[in-house]
Amino acid sequence: MIDVIITGAGPTGLMLAAELRLHGVHVVVLEKAPQPTPVVRALGLHVRSIEIMAQRGLLERFLAHGKQYRVGGFFAGIEAPWPDRLDTAHGYVLGIPQTLTDRLLEEHATELGAEIRRGCALASLAQDADGVTAELSDGSRLRARYLVGCDGGRSTVRKLLGVGFPGEPSRNDTLIGEMEVGVPPETVAAVVAEVRTTQKRFGVGRVGDGPYRVVVPAAEVAEDRSEPPTLEEIKQQLRATAGTDFGVHSPRWLSRFGDATRQAERYRVGRVLLAGDAAHIHPPLGGQGLNLGVQDAFNLGWKLAAEVRGWAPPGLLDTYESERHPVAAAVLDTVRAMTLLVSTEPGPQAVRRLLTELMTFEEVNRHLVGKITALDVRYDVGEGHALLGRRLRDLQLKRGRLYDLTRTGRGLLLDQTGRLSVEGWADRVDHVVDVSEELDVPAVLLRPDGHIVWVGDDQADLLDRLPRWFGPAGPAQAQG
């Protein structure tokens, strides 16, 4: 029997597969597409996702293929400087096409032993007390203890489960594609700068050294959004929006997306779970979609592994939904606000001008950037110290950096006293005795996702908290 089947080999599914493999979980990823997509739907990683890559030792790979930016404008395109004093050692946005992100995460997952089967579409599923049976479109069947749907906004898994997906339907479509242009780059830049003073849903710019990426409002909402637009439709909308079609030609791909905003009512039904776009969809304003999915996987991976390996305390897997559902709901609200702010109507434009003034205040700017970058996320892990529930930044320690110690995906006790112990949990929690001028508390206990679940220096108090997140003391026993 397979431990976990994942449907969907996008960033969410690949990140989850890697996280599970860190704990020795047998993972099979099913992807209905026979080949990786050439379509670049996302263009970069925000700060929290960059931290995640650093926590797993992947950041150097990503930095080698991306470009660092410290520019504002992520909140509804309102120009503001990159804020100072963000609570991170990685205070930048990493520009990198999703195709490269997919490739790097697939390499990581397969290096760890994940099995990825392309050209395999899920047709149906059934679950019982012991596992999940997945039937594929070719009639074959697979049996697993758990199944996770990371199969996008039109998720087959979500539909098979009958999970509701309430929210708002698309009211506006946007056309997108990669193609060549027939005018000089300076002409493109001048027209784009002029049009974007009022129309933030428009853009024409080169993707690295490749073709131009064209984004332009559609004339109407398509009945079938899976049907790509034609090049002539792109040209018509460019002329209507910018007064020129830039001589666009030779498209590599064309697509469209809507501004529907929806969230799954539940993230878990028995042994089947949802993550990424299968659990939530929203317009791409702020560039949060890919990042939100990767962060879902980072939260879920170690918890699901704990269930499979047999050491999860009661209710641990349920904290995936209780922690991540509110995070996505907050992102959806932020995107709804930004969608209003990019409207060309007089009322929203007045609000936009007011918010532009407010963002000249450092605290306001930093607060809104915190929302976009997920640095403001705090999970409810109980009452106590202000650090509880927050992730810990990449501290400089006396003998190195904190994130270099988190690559195994285990818990970590960072002990500045040298008097504490994790005896009984040493197979799940690393004990690091070191000091940092950046940490003003005696010790912190980190979950595998880097969030703080204990602060203090009292051994008895620590022993009370360890079982809540890492199960009972003693060697963890794998199921089966």
CSV table of C-alpha atoms in Angstrom, one decimal, residues 63-408:
chain,number,residue,atom,x,y,z
A,63,LEU,CA,18.8,32.3,-6.4
A,64,ALA,CA,20.9,30.9,-9.2
A,65,HIS,CA,17.8,31.1,-11.5
A,66,GLY,CA,16.0,34.2,-10.2
A,67,LYS,CA,16.5,37.8,-9.6
A,68,GLN,CA,16.1,39.6,-6.3
A,69,TYR,CA,13.9,42.7,-6.1
A,70,ARG,CA,13.3,45.2,-3.3
A,71,VAL,CA,10.5,47.1,-4.9
A,72,GLY,CA,7.1,48.0,-3.7
A,73,GLY,CA,3.8,48.1,-5.7
A,74,PHE,CA,2.6,44.6,-4.7
A,75,PHE,CA,-0.5,45.9,-2.9
A,76,ALA,CA,-2.8,46.7,-5.8
A,77,GLY,CA,0.0,48.2,-7.8
A,78,ILE,CA,0.3,51.2,-5.4
A,79,GLU,CA,3.8,52.5,-5.7
A,80,ALA,CA,5.6,52.5,-2.4
A,81,PRO,CA,9.2,51.8,-1.3
A,82,TRP,CA,10.2,48.4,-0.1
A,83,PRO,CA,9.7,48.8,3.7
A,84,ASP,CA,12.6,48.8,6.1
A,85,ARG,CA,13.0,46.5,9.2
A,86,LEU,CA,10.9,43.6,7.9
A,87,ASP,CA,11.2,40.7,10.4
A,88,THR,CA,13.3,38.5,8.0
A,89,ALA,CA,16.8,37.8,6.9
A,90,HIS,CA,15.5,37.5,3.4
A,91,GLY,CA,13.8,40.8,2.7
A,92,TYR,CA,13.3,40.7,-1.0
A,93,VAL,CA,11.0,39.3,-3.7
A,94,LEU,CA,12.5,36.6,-5.9
A,95,GLY,CA,11.6,36.9,-9.6
A,96,ILE,CA,11.5,33.5,-11.1
A,97,PRO,CA,9.1,32.0,-13.7
A,98,GLN,CA,6.8,29.2,-12.4
A,99,THR,CA,8.2,26.8,-14.9
A,100,LEU,CA,11.6,27.0,-13.2
A,101,THR,CA,10.0,26.8,-9.7
A,102,ASP,CA,8.2,23.6,-10.9
A,103,ARG,CA,11.4,22.1,-12.2
A,104,LEU,CA,13.4,22.9,-9.1
A,105,LEU,CA,10.7,21.5,-6.8
A,106,GLU,CA,10.4,18.4,-8.9
A,107,GLU,CA,14.1,17.8,-8.8
A,108,HIS,CA,14.0,18.2,-5.0
A,109,ALA,CA,11.1,15.8,-4.6
A,110,THR,CA,12.6,13.1,-6.9
A,111,GLU,CA,16.0,13.4,-5.2
A,112,LEU,CA,14.3,12.6,-2.0
A,113,GLY,CA,12.6,9.6,-3.5
A,114,ALA,CA,9.1,10.8,-4.5
A,115,GLU,CA,7.6,8.9,-7.5
A,116,ILE,CA,5.9,11.2,-10.1
A,117,ARG,CA,3.7,9.6,-12.7
A,118,ARG,CA,2.7,11.8,-15.6
A,119,GLY,CA,-0.2,11.2,-17.9
A,120,CYS,CA,-2.2,9.7,-15.0
A,121,ALA,CA,-5.6,11.3,-14.3
A,122,LEU,CA,-7.8,10.5,-11.3
A,123,ALA,CA,-11.3,9.3,-12.3
A,124,SER,CA,-12.8,8.3,-9.0
A,125,LEU,CA,-12.0,7.6,-5.4
A,126,ALA,CA,-13.5,5.7,-2.4
A,127,GLN,CA,-12.3,5.7,1.2
A,128,ASP,CA,-12.8,3.5,4.2
A,129,ALA,CA,-11.4,3.2,7.7
A,130,ASP,CA,-8.1,1.9,6.5
A,131,GLY,CA,-7.3,3.9,3.4
A,132,VAL,CA,-8.3,5.4,0.0
A,133,THR,CA,-8.8,3.6,-3.3
A,134,ALA,CA,-8.0,5.8,-6.3
A,135,GLU,CA,-9.3,4.7,-9.8
A,136,LEU,CA,-7.4,6.2,-12.7
A,137,SER,CA,-8.8,7.1,-16.1
A,138,ASP,CA,-7.2,4.0,-17.6
A,139,GLY,CA,-9.1,1.8,-15.2
A,140,SER,CA,-6.2,0.9,-13.0
A,141,ARG,CA,-6.4,1.3,-9.2
A,142,LEU,CA,-4.1,2.4,-6.5
A,143,ARG,CA,-4.5,2.0,-2.7
A,144,ALA,CA,-3.1,4.5,-0.2
A,145,ARG,CA,-3.5,5.5,3.4
A,146,TYR,CA,-4.2,9.1,2.5
A,147,LEU,CA,-4.8,11.1,-0.6
A,148,VAL,CA,-4.2,14.9,-1.1
A,149,GLY,CA,-5.8,16.9,-3.9
A,150,CYS,CA,-3.4,19.5,-5.2
A,151,ASP,CA,-5.1,19.5,-8.5
A,152,GLY,CA,-6.0,23.1,-9.0
A,153,GLY,CA,-9.0,25.3,-9.0
A,154,ARG,CA,-11.1,22.8,-11.0
A,155,SER,CA,-10.0,20.1,-8.6
A,156,THR,CA,-11.4,16.6,-9.4
A,157,VAL,CA,-10.7,15.5,-5.8
A,158,ARG,CA,-12.8,18.4,-4.4
A,159,LYS,CA,-15.7,17.6,-6.7
A,160,LEU,CA,-15.5,13.9,-6.0
A,161,LEU,CA,-15.6,14.6,-2.3
A,162,GLY,CA,-18.6,16.9,-2.8
A,163,VAL,CA,-17.0,19.7,-0.8
A,164,GLY,CA,-18.6,23.1,-1.3
A,165,PHE,CA,-16.6,25.9,-3.0
A,166,PRO,CA,-18.5,29.0,-2.1
A,167,GLY,CA,-17.5,32.5,-3.1
A,168,GLU,CA,-17.9,35.0,-6.0
A,169,PRO,CA,-18.0,34.0,-9.7
A,170,SER,CA,-15.8,35.8,-12.3
A,171,ARG,CA,-17.0,39.3,-13.2
A,172,ASN,CA,-14.0,40.2,-15.3
A,173,ASP,CA,-11.8,38.1,-17.6
A,174,THR,CA,-8.1,38.8,-18.4
A,175,LEU,CA,-6.3,37.6,-21.5
A,176,ILE,CA,-2.7,36.5,-21.1
A,177,GLY,CA,0.0,35.0,-23.3
A,178,GLU,CA,3.7,35.0,-24.4
A,179,MET,CA,4.5,36.3,-27.8
A,180,GLU,CA,6.8,38.5,-29.9
A,181,VAL,CA,6.3,42.2,-30.5
A,182,GLY,CA,6.9,44.2,-33.6
A,183,VAL,CA,8.0,47.5,-32.1
A,184,PRO,CA,11.1,48.7,-30.3
A,185,PRO,CA,11.4,48.0,-26.5
A,186,GLU,CA,11.4,51.7,-25.7
A,187,THR,CA,8.0,52.1,-27.5
A,188,VAL,CA,6.5,49.2,-25.5
A,189,ALA,CA,7.8,50.7,-22.2
A,190,ALA,CA,6.5,54.2,-23.0
A,191,VAL,CA,3.0,53.0,-23.8
A,192,VAL,CA,2.8,50.6,-20.9
A,193,ALA,CA,3.9,53.3,-18.5
A,194,GLU,CA,1.1,55.6,-19.8
A,195,VAL,CA,-1.7,53.0,-19.8
A,196,ARG,CA,-0.9,51.7,-16.4
A,197,THR,CA,-1.4,55.1,-14.7
A,198,THR,CA,-5.1,54.1,-14.9
A,199,GLN,CA,-5.4,50.5,-16.0
A,200,LYS,CA,-3.6,48.1,-13.6
A,201,ARG,CA,-4.8,45.0,-15.3
A,202,PHE,CA,-2.6,45.7,-18.3
A,203,GLY,CA,1.0,44.9,-18.9
A,204,VAL,CA,3.5,44.1,-21.7
A,205,GLY,CA,7.0,43.0,-20.7
A,206,ARG,CA,9.7,40.7,-21.6
A,207,VAL,CA,10.0,37.4,-19.6
A,208,GLY,CA,13.7,37.2,-18.9
A,209,ASP,CA,15.5,36.9,-22.3
A,210,GLY,CA,12.5,35.3,-23.9
A,211,PRO,CA,9.3,36.6,-25.5
A,212,TYR,CA,7.0,39.3,-24.1
A,213,ARG,CA,4.3,38.5,-21.6
A,214,VAL,CA,1.1,40.3,-22.5
A,215,VAL,CA,-1.8,40.8,-20.0
A,216,VAL,CA,-4.9,42.8,-21.1
A,217,PRO,CA,-8.5,43.0,-20.0
A,218,ALA,CA,-10.9,40.9,-22.0
A,219,ALA,CA,-14.0,42.3,-23.6
A,220,GLU,CA,-16.4,40.0,-21.7
A,221,VAL,CA,-16.4,37.0,-19.4
A,222,ALA,CA,-16.0,33.7,-21.4
A,223,GLU,CA,-18.5,30.9,-20.9
A,224,ASP,CA,-15.7,28.4,-21.2
A,225,ARG,CA,-12.5,29.7,-19.6
A,226,SER,CA,-10.6,26.7,-20.6
A,227,GLU,CA,-10.9,27.8,-24.3
A,228,PRO,CA,-7.9,30.0,-25.0
A,229,PRO,CA,-8.3,33.3,-26.8
A,230,THR,CA,-7.1,33.8,-30.3
A,231,LEU,CA,-4.2,36.1,-31.3
A,232,GLU,CA,-6.7,38.4,-33.0
A,233,GLU,CA,-8.7,38.7,-29.8
A,234,ILE,CA,-5.5,39.7,-28.0
A,235,LYS,CA,-4.8,42.3,-30.7
A,236,GLN,CA,-8.3,43.7,-30.5
A,237,GLN,CA,-8.1,44.2,-26.8
A,238,LEU,CA,-4.6,45.7,-27.0
A,239,ARG,CA,-5.9,48.3,-29.4
A,240,ALA,CA,-9.0,49.0,-27.3
A,241,THR,CA,-6.9,49.4,-24.1
A,242,ALA,CA,-3.6,50.8,-25.3
A,243,GLY,CA,-4.4,52.2,-28.8
A,244,THR,CA,-1.9,49.8,-30.4
A,245,ASP,CA,-1.4,46.1,-30.7
A,246,PHE,CA,2.4,46.5,-30.6
A,247,GLY,CA,2.6,44.3,-33.7
A,248,VAL,CA,2.3,41.2,-31.6
A,249,HIS,CA,2.9,37.9,-33.4
A,250,SER,CA,4.2,34.3,-33.0
A,251,PRO,CA,2.5,33.4,-29.7
A,252,ARG,CA,4.0,30.6,-27.6
A,253,TRP,CA,0.8,30.2,-25.6
A,254,LEU,CA,-2.4,32.0,-25.0
A,255,SER,CA,-4.8,31.7,-22.0
A,256,ARG,CA,-7.4,33.6,-20.0
A,257,PHE,CA,-8.2,33.8,-16.3
A,258,GLY,CA,-11.1,35.2,-14.3
A,259,ASP,CA,-11.4,37.0,-11.0
A,260,ALA,CA,-13.5,34.4,-9.2
A,261,THR,CA,-12.8,34.2,-5.4
A,262,ARG,CA,-13.7,30.9,-3.7
A,263,GLN,CA,-12.6,28.8,-0.8
A,264,ALA,CA,-13.4,25.2,0.0
A,265,GLU,CA,-15.7,24.7,3.0
A,266,ARG,CA,-13.5,21.9,4.3
A,267,TYR,CA,-9.9,21.0,3.8
A,268,ARG,CA,-10.3,17.4,5.0
A,269,VAL,CA,-12.8,14.7,4.6
A,270,GLY,CA,-11.6,11.6,6.4
A,271,ARG,CA,-8.4,10.4,4.7
A,272,VAL,CA,-8.6,12.9,1.8
A,273,LEU,CA,-7.3,16.4,2.0
A,274,LEU,CA,-7.2,19.5,-0.2
A,275,ALA,CA,-4.3,22.0,-0.6
A,276,GLY,CA,-3.3,24.9,-2.9
A,277,ASP,CA,-5.8,26.0,-5.6
A,278,ALA,CA,-7.9,23.0,-4.9
A,279,ALA,CA,-8.8,24.6,-1.6
A,280,HIS,CA,-8.9,28.3,-2.7
A,281,ILE,CA,-8.8,30.4,-5.8
A,282,HIS,CA,-8.5,34.2,-6.3
A,283,PRO,CA,-7.3,36.7,-8.9
A,284,PRO,CA,-3.5,36.9,-9.2
A,285,LEU,CA,-3.3,40.4,-7.7
A,286,GLY,CA,-0.2,40.6,-5.4
A,287,GLY,CA,1.2,37.3,-6.8
A,288,GLN,CA,0.1,35.2,-3.8
A,289,GLY,CA,-1.5,32.1,-5.3
A,290,LEU,CA,1.6,29.9,-5.8
A,291,ASN,CA,3.0,31.1,-2.5
A,292,LEU,CA,-0.2,30.3,-0.6
A,293,GLY,CA,-0.1,26.7,-2.0
A,294,VAL,CA,3.5,26.1,-1.2
A,295,GLN,CA,2.8,27.3,2.4
A,296,ASP,CA,-0.2,25.0,2.6
A,297,ALA,CA,2.1,22.1,1.7
A,298,PHE,CA,4.7,23.2,4.3
A,299,ASN,CA,2.1,23.2,7.0
A,300,LEU,CA,0.5,19.9,6.0
A,301,GLY,CA,3.6,17.8,5.2
A,302,TRP,CA,5.0,17.1,8.6
A,303,LYS,CA,1.6,16.7,10.2
A,304,LEU,CA,0.5,14.1,7.6
A,305,ALA,CA,3.9,12.4,7.9
A,306,ALA,CA,3.4,12.2,11.7
A,307,GLU,CA,0.1,10.4,11.1
A,308,VAL,CA,1.6,7.9,8.7
A,309,ARG,CA,4.6,7.3,10.9
A,310,GLY,CA,2.5,6.8,14.0
A,311,TRP,CA,3.7,9.5,16.4
A,312,ALA,CA,1.1,12.2,15.7
A,313,PRO,CA,-0.7,13.4,18.9
A,314,PRO,CA,-4.5,13.4,18.8
A,315,GLY,CA,-5.9,16.2,16.6
A,316,LEU,CA,-2.6,17.2,15.0
A,317,LEU,CA,-3.7,16.6,11.4
A,318,ASP,CA,-6.9,18.6,12.0
A,319,THR,CA,-4.7,21.6,12.8
A,320,TYR,CA,-3.9,21.8,9.1
A,321,GLU,CA,-7.4,23.0,8.3
A,322,SER,CA,-7.8,25.1,11.5
A,323,GLU,CA,-4.6,26.9,10.8
A,324,ARG,CA,-4.6,27.2,7.0
A,325,HIS,CA,-8.3,27.9,6.3
A,326,PRO,CA,-8.1,31.3,8.2
A,327,VAL,CA,-4.9,32.2,6.4
A,328,ALA,CA,-6.5,31.7,3.0
A,329,ALA,CA,-9.7,33.5,4.0
A,330,ALA,CA,-7.5,36.5,5.0
A,331,VAL,CA,-5.7,36.4,1.6
A,332,LEU,CA,-9.0,36.2,-0.2
A,333,ASP,CA,-10.2,39.3,1.7
A,334,THR,CA,-7.0,41.1,0.8
A,335,VAL,CA,-7.4,40.2,-2.9
A,336,ARG,CA,-11.0,41.4,-2.8
A,337,ALA,CA,-9.8,44.7,-1.5
A,338,MET,CA,-7.1,45.0,-4.2
A,339,THR,CA,-9.6,44.0,-6.9
A,340,LEU,CA,-11.7,47.0,-5.9
A,341,LEU,CA,-8.6,49.3,-5.8
A,342,VAL,CA,-7.6,48.5,-9.4
A,343,SER,CA,-11.1,49.4,-10.7
A,344,THR,CA,-11.2,52.5,-13.0
A,345,GLU,CA,-14.5,53.7,-11.4
A,346,PRO,CA,-14.4,57.1,-9.6
A,347,GLY,CA,-15.2,55.7,-6.1
A,348,PRO,CA,-12.5,53.0,-6.0
A,349,GLN,CA,-10.0,55.5,-7.5
A,350,ALA,CA,-10.8,57.9,-4.7
A,351,VAL,CA,-10.1,55.1,-2.1
A,352,ARG,CA,-6.9,54.3,-4.0
A,353,ARG,CA,-5.7,57.8,-3.7
A,354,LEU,CA,-6.4,57.9,0.0
A,355,LEU,CA,-4.6,54.6,0.6
A,356,THR,CA,-1.7,55.8,-1.5
A,357,GLU,CA,-1.3,58.7,1.0
A,358,LEU,CA,-1.6,56.3,3.9
A,359,MET,CA,1.2,54.1,2.5
A,360,THR,CA,3.7,56.9,2.9
A,361,PHE,CA,3.6,56.0,6.6
A,362,GLU,CA,6.2,53.3,7.2
A,363,GLU,CA,3.9,51.3,9.6
A,364,VAL,CA,1.1,51.1,7.1
A,365,ASN,CA,3.4,50.1,4.2
A,366,ARG,CA,5.0,47.4,6.3
A,367,HIS,CA,1.7,46.1,7.5
A,368,LEU,CA,0.3,45.7,4.0
A,369,VAL,CA,3.5,44.2,2.7
A,370,GLY,CA,3.3,41.7,5.6
A,371,LYS,CA,0.0,40.6,4.4
A,372,ILE,CA,1.3,40.0,0.8
A,373,THR,CA,4.4,38.2,1.9
A,374,ALA,CA,2.8,36.1,4.7
A,375,LEU,CA,5.1,37.5,7.3
A,376,ASP,CA,2.1,38.4,9.4
A,377,VAL,CA,0.8,34.8,9.7
A,378,ARG,CA,0.4,33.7,13.3
A,379,TYR,CA,-1.1,30.3,14.2
A,380,ASP,CA,-3.1,29.8,17.4
A,381,VAL,CA,-0.9,27.5,19.4
A,382,GLY,CA,-2.1,28.6,22.8
A,383,GLU,CA,-1.8,31.6,25.1
A,384,GLY,CA,1.5,33.0,26.3
A,385,HIS,CA,4.5,34.8,24.9
A,386,ALA,CA,4.0,37.1,21.9
A,387,LEU,CA,6.3,34.9,19.8
A,388,LEU,CA,4.0,31.9,20.1
A,389,GLY,CA,2.5,30.9,16.7
A,390,ARG,CA,4.9,33.0,14.7
A,391,ARG,CA,7.6,31.6,12.5
A,392,LEU,CA,11.2,32.4,13.5
A,393,ARG,CA,13.3,34.3,11.1
A,394,ASP,CA,16.7,33.0,9.9
A,395,LEU,CA,18.8,34.0,13.0
A,396,GLN,CA,22.5,34.4,13.0
A,397,LEU,CA,23.8,32.0,15.6
A,398,LYS,CA,27.3,31.9,17.1
A,399,ARG,CA,28.1,28.8,15.0
A,400,GLY,CA,26.1,29.5,11.8
A,401,ARG,CA,22.5,30.3,10.7
A,402,LEU,CA,19.3,28.9,12.1
A,403,TYR,CA,17.8,27.7,8.8
A,404,ASP,CA,20.8,25.6,8.1
A,405,LEU,CA,19.7,23.5,11.0
A,406,THR,CA,16.2,22.9,9.8
A,407,ARG,CA,16.8,21.0,6.5
A,408,THR,CA,15.8,17.6,7.9
